[in-house]
Amino acid sequence: MSRFVAISRPLAAAARVQVARSVFATRSAVQIRHYSEHHEESFEDFTARFVKFFDNVDDVFELQRGLNNAFGYDLVPSPPVIEAALKAARRVNDYPTAVRIFEGLKVKAGSDALYKQYLDELAPLKTQLGVETKEELGL
């Protein structure tokens, strides 16, 4: 009898480990991660958020960080966002970033027709702030 007990104890322990593993595998295969749910932001909300952000920019780092975030989305920022960004560039006295805003806009627009529409709409502000595009500077 003692031989039977001696053999069955390791087998029982191995069986418990196997059952525990299979229970763990079943649970982990069925688990669903519940990430926090984010509401989808409308284009108007996006525009309002970035206009507000650029209206409160106090230094070049914040301006460039905001531009990186705004241009990082899969959309072309609206003219009010570009206006606010240009005014912020003027406020922090950063002419090169103002020129780069137009470069980023050209890339995001994707077509020359859309880029020209943006330039036409932003022409009065460009003149007021004295900002030129890279092409106008001959670069």
mmCIF file of C-alpha atoms in Angstrom:
data_model
loop_
_atom_site.group_PDB
_atom_site.id
_atom_site.type_symbol
_atom_site.label_atom_id
_atom_site.label_comp_id
_atom_site.label_asym_id
_atom_site.label_seq_id
_atom_site.Cartn_x
_atom_site.Cartn_y
_atom_site.Cartn_z
ATOM 1 C CA MET A 1 0.000 0.000 0.000
ATOM 2 C CA SER A 2 2.780 2.398 0.759
ATOM 3 C CA ARG A 3 4.163 1.830 -2.740
ATOM 4 C CA PHE A 4 0.856 2.845 -4.247
ATOM 5 C CA VAL A 5 0.741 6.037 -2.170
ATOM 6 C CA ALA A 6 4.324 6.832 -3.081
ATOM 7 C CA ILE A 7 3.541 6.568 -6.784
ATOM 8 C CA SER A 8 0.144 8.266 -6.706
ATOM 9 C CA ARG A 9 1.231 11.434 -4.859
ATOM 10 C CA PRO A 10 3.482 12.732 -7.664
ATOM 11 C CA LEU A 11 0.853 11.773 -10.221
ATOM 12 C CA ALA A 12 -1.839 13.607 -8.289
ATOM 13 C CA ALA A 13 0.371 16.693 -7.964
ATOM 14 C CA ALA A 14 1.091 16.625 -11.704
ATOM 15 C CA ALA A 15 -2.620 16.288 -12.443
ATOM 16 C CA ARG A 16 -3.435 19.290 -10.251
ATOM 17 C CA VAL A 17 -0.796 21.373 -12.045
ATOM 18 C CA GLN A 18 -2.196 20.288 -15.412
ATOM 19 C CA VAL A 19 -5.757 21.159 -14.356
ATOM 20 C CA ALA A 20 -4.591 24.523 -13.037
ATOM 21 C CA ARG A 21 -2.799 25.213 -16.312
ATOM 22 C CA SER A 22 -5.813 24.308 -18.404
ATOM 23 C CA VAL A 23 -8.102 26.481 -16.252
ATOM 24 C CA PHE A 24 -5.651 29.378 -16.591
ATOM 25 C CA ALA A 25 -5.388 28.847 -20.349
ATOM 26 C CA THR A 26 -9.171 28.786 -20.689
ATOM 27 C CA ARG A 27 -9.568 31.961 -18.674
ATOM 28 C CA SER A 28 -6.830 33.834 -20.507
ATOM 29 C CA ALA A 29 -8.198 32.801 -23.878
ATOM 30 C CA VAL A 30 -11.654 34.069 -22.969
ATOM 31 C CA GLN A 31 -10.610 37.285 -21.243
ATOM 32 C CA ILE A 32 -11.590 40.515 -22.899
ATOM 33 C CA ARG A 33 -9.803 43.726 -22.138
ATOM 34 C CA HIS A 34 -12.088 46.594 -21.360
ATOM 35 C CA TYR A 35 -10.188 49.681 -22.343
ATOM 36 C CA SER A 36 -11.676 53.005 -21.458
ATOM 37 C CA GLU A 37 -14.197 54.015 -24.029
ATOM 38 C CA HIS A 38 -13.415 57.218 -25.883
ATOM 39 C CA HIS A 39 -16.073 59.148 -27.670
ATOM 40 C CA GLU A 40 -15.334 60.014 -31.244
ATOM 41 C CA GLU A 41 -14.439 63.666 -31.594
ATOM 42 C CA SER A 42 -16.247 65.634 -34.280
ATOM 43 C CA PHE A 43 -14.376 67.915 -36.661
ATOM 44 C CA GLU A 44 -15.934 70.955 -34.947
ATOM 45 C CA ASP A 45 -14.757 69.741 -31.537
ATOM 46 C CA PHE A 46 -11.287 69.099 -32.966
ATOM 47 C CA THR A 47 -11.201 72.614 -34.400
ATOM 48 C CA ALA A 48 -12.402 74.226 -31.166
ATOM 49 C CA ARG A 49 -9.903 72.251 -29.088
ATOM 50 C CA PHE A 50 -6.898 73.271 -31.182
ATOM 51 C CA VAL A 51 -7.987 76.889 -31.602
ATOM 52 C CA LYS A 52 -8.247 77.112 -27.811
ATOM 53 C CA PHE A 53 -4.863 75.408 -27.445
ATOM 54 C CA PHE A 54 -3.096 77.769 -29.853
ATOM 55 C CA ASP A 55 -4.764 80.805 -28.274
ATOM 56 C CA ASN A 56 -3.059 79.892 -24.986
ATOM 57 C CA VAL A 57 0.417 79.051 -26.317
ATOM 58 C CA ASP A 58 3.189 80.898 -24.482
ATOM 59 C CA ASP A 59 6.403 79.446 -25.885
ATOM 60 C CA VAL A 60 7.880 77.814 -28.963
ATOM 61 C CA PHE A 61 7.907 74.333 -27.446
ATOM 62 C CA GLU A 62 4.154 74.409 -26.793
ATOM 63 C CA LEU A 63 3.534 75.777 -30.291
ATOM 64 C CA GLN A 64 5.548 73.032 -31.963
ATOM 65 C CA ARG A 65 4.027 70.339 -29.758
ATOM 66 C CA GLY A 66 0.537 71.562 -30.654
ATOM 67 C CA LEU A 67 1.378 71.613 -34.355
ATOM 68 C CA ASN A 68 2.782 68.097 -34.147
ATOM 69 C CA ASN A 69 -0.438 66.927 -32.490
ATOM 70 C CA ALA A 70 -2.735 68.809 -34.876
ATOM 71 C CA PHE A 71 -0.976 67.585 -38.006
ATOM 72 C CA GLY A 72 -0.689 64.065 -36.618
ATOM 73 C CA TYR A 73 -4.372 63.333 -37.171
ATOM 74 C CA ASP A 74 -5.691 61.879 -40.405
ATOM 75 C CA LEU A 75 -7.314 65.127 -41.491
ATOM 76 C CA VAL A 76 -6.380 68.586 -42.692
ATOM 77 C CA PRO A 77 -6.794 71.155 -39.905
ATOM 78 C CA SER A 78 -9.429 73.773 -40.635
ATOM 79 C CA PRO A 79 -8.485 77.378 -41.491
ATOM 80 C CA PRO A 80 -9.347 78.655 -37.959
ATOM 81 C CA VAL A 81 -6.800 76.198 -36.518
ATOM 82 C CA ILE A 82 -4.156 77.377 -38.983
ATOM 83 C CA GLU A 83 -5.003 81.012 -38.197
ATOM 84 C CA ALA A 84 -4.662 80.416 -34.462
ATOM 85 C CA ALA A 85 -1.352 78.600 -35.016
ATOM 86 C CA LEU A 86 0.015 81.439 -37.170
ATOM 87 C CA LYS A 87 -1.024 84.016 -34.579
ATOM 88 C CA ALA A 88 0.642 81.929 -31.883
ATOM 89 C CA ALA A 89 3.842 81.752 -33.954
ATOM 90 C CA ARG A 90 3.765 85.537 -34.259
ATOM 91 C CA ARG A 91 3.057 85.936 -30.534
ATOM 92 C CA VAL A 92 6.095 83.837 -29.573
ATOM 93 C CA ASN A 93 8.121 85.552 -32.329
ATOM 94 C CA ASP A 94 8.960 82.378 -34.273
ATOM 95 C CA TYR A 95 8.947 83.131 -37.993
ATOM 96 C CA PRO A 96 10.507 79.795 -39.081
ATOM 97 C CA THR A 97 7.690 77.849 -37.434
ATOM 98 C CA ALA A 98 5.139 80.066 -39.188
ATOM 99 C CA VAL A 99 6.706 79.135 -42.530
ATOM 100 C CA ARG A 100 6.731 75.460 -41.492
ATOM 101 C CA ILE A 101 3.003 75.656 -40.757
ATOM 102 C CA PHE A 102 2.433 76.282 -44.457
ATOM 103 C CA GLU A 103 4.798 73.437 -45.354
ATOM 104 C CA GLY A 104 2.838 71.071 -43.115
ATOM 105 C CA LEU A 105 -0.413 72.342 -44.575
ATOM 106 C CA LYS A 106 0.829 71.644 -48.093
ATOM 107 C CA VAL A 107 1.738 68.071 -47.180
ATOM 108 C CA LYS A 108 -1.543 67.436 -45.336
ATOM 109 C CA ALA A 109 -3.659 68.988 -48.088
ATOM 110 C CA GLY A 110 -2.365 66.436 -50.552
ATOM 111 C CA SER A 111 -3.494 68.349 -53.638
ATOM 112 C CA ASP A 112 -2.395 71.677 -55.018
ATOM 113 C CA ALA A 113 -6.020 72.766 -55.464
ATOM 114 C CA LEU A 114 -6.859 72.318 -51.785
ATOM 115 C CA TYR A 115 -3.589 73.952 -50.718
ATOM 116 C CA LYS A 116 -4.363 76.945 -52.957
ATOM 117 C CA GLN A 117 -7.826 77.262 -51.365
ATOM 118 C CA TYR A 118 -6.185 77.404 -47.939
ATOM 119 C CA LEU A 119 -3.683 80.003 -49.164
ATOM 120 C CA ASP A 120 -6.477 82.124 -50.646
ATOM 121 C CA GLU A 121 -8.465 81.999 -47.410
ATOM 122 C CA LEU A 122 -5.408 82.755 -45.274
ATOM 123 C CA ALA A 123 -4.019 85.493 -47.578
ATOM 124 C CA PRO A 124 -5.232 88.460 -45.475
ATOM 125 C CA LEU A 125 -3.712 86.979 -42.320
ATOM 126 C CA LYS A 126 -0.470 86.151 -44.147
ATOM 127 C CA THR A 127 -0.221 89.765 -45.264
ATOM 128 C CA GLN A 128 -1.117 91.098 -41.817
ATOM 129 C CA LEU A 129 1.515 88.948 -40.095
ATOM 130 C CA GLY A 130 4.107 89.274 -42.867
ATOM 131 C CA VAL A 131 4.484 85.507 -43.275
ATOM 132 C CA GLU A 132 5.516 84.024 -46.596
ATOM 133 C CA THR A 133 5.480 80.437 -47.781
ATOM 134 C CA LYS A 134 8.628 78.502 -48.591
ATOM 135 C CA GLU A 135 7.927 78.941 -52.313
ATOM 136 C CA GLU A 136 7.514 82.718 -51.918
ATOM 137 C CA LEU A 137 10.834 82.839 -50.087
ATOM 138 C CA GLY A 138 12.477 80.971 -52.997
ATOM 139 C CA LEU A 139 13.573 78.020 -50.880
#
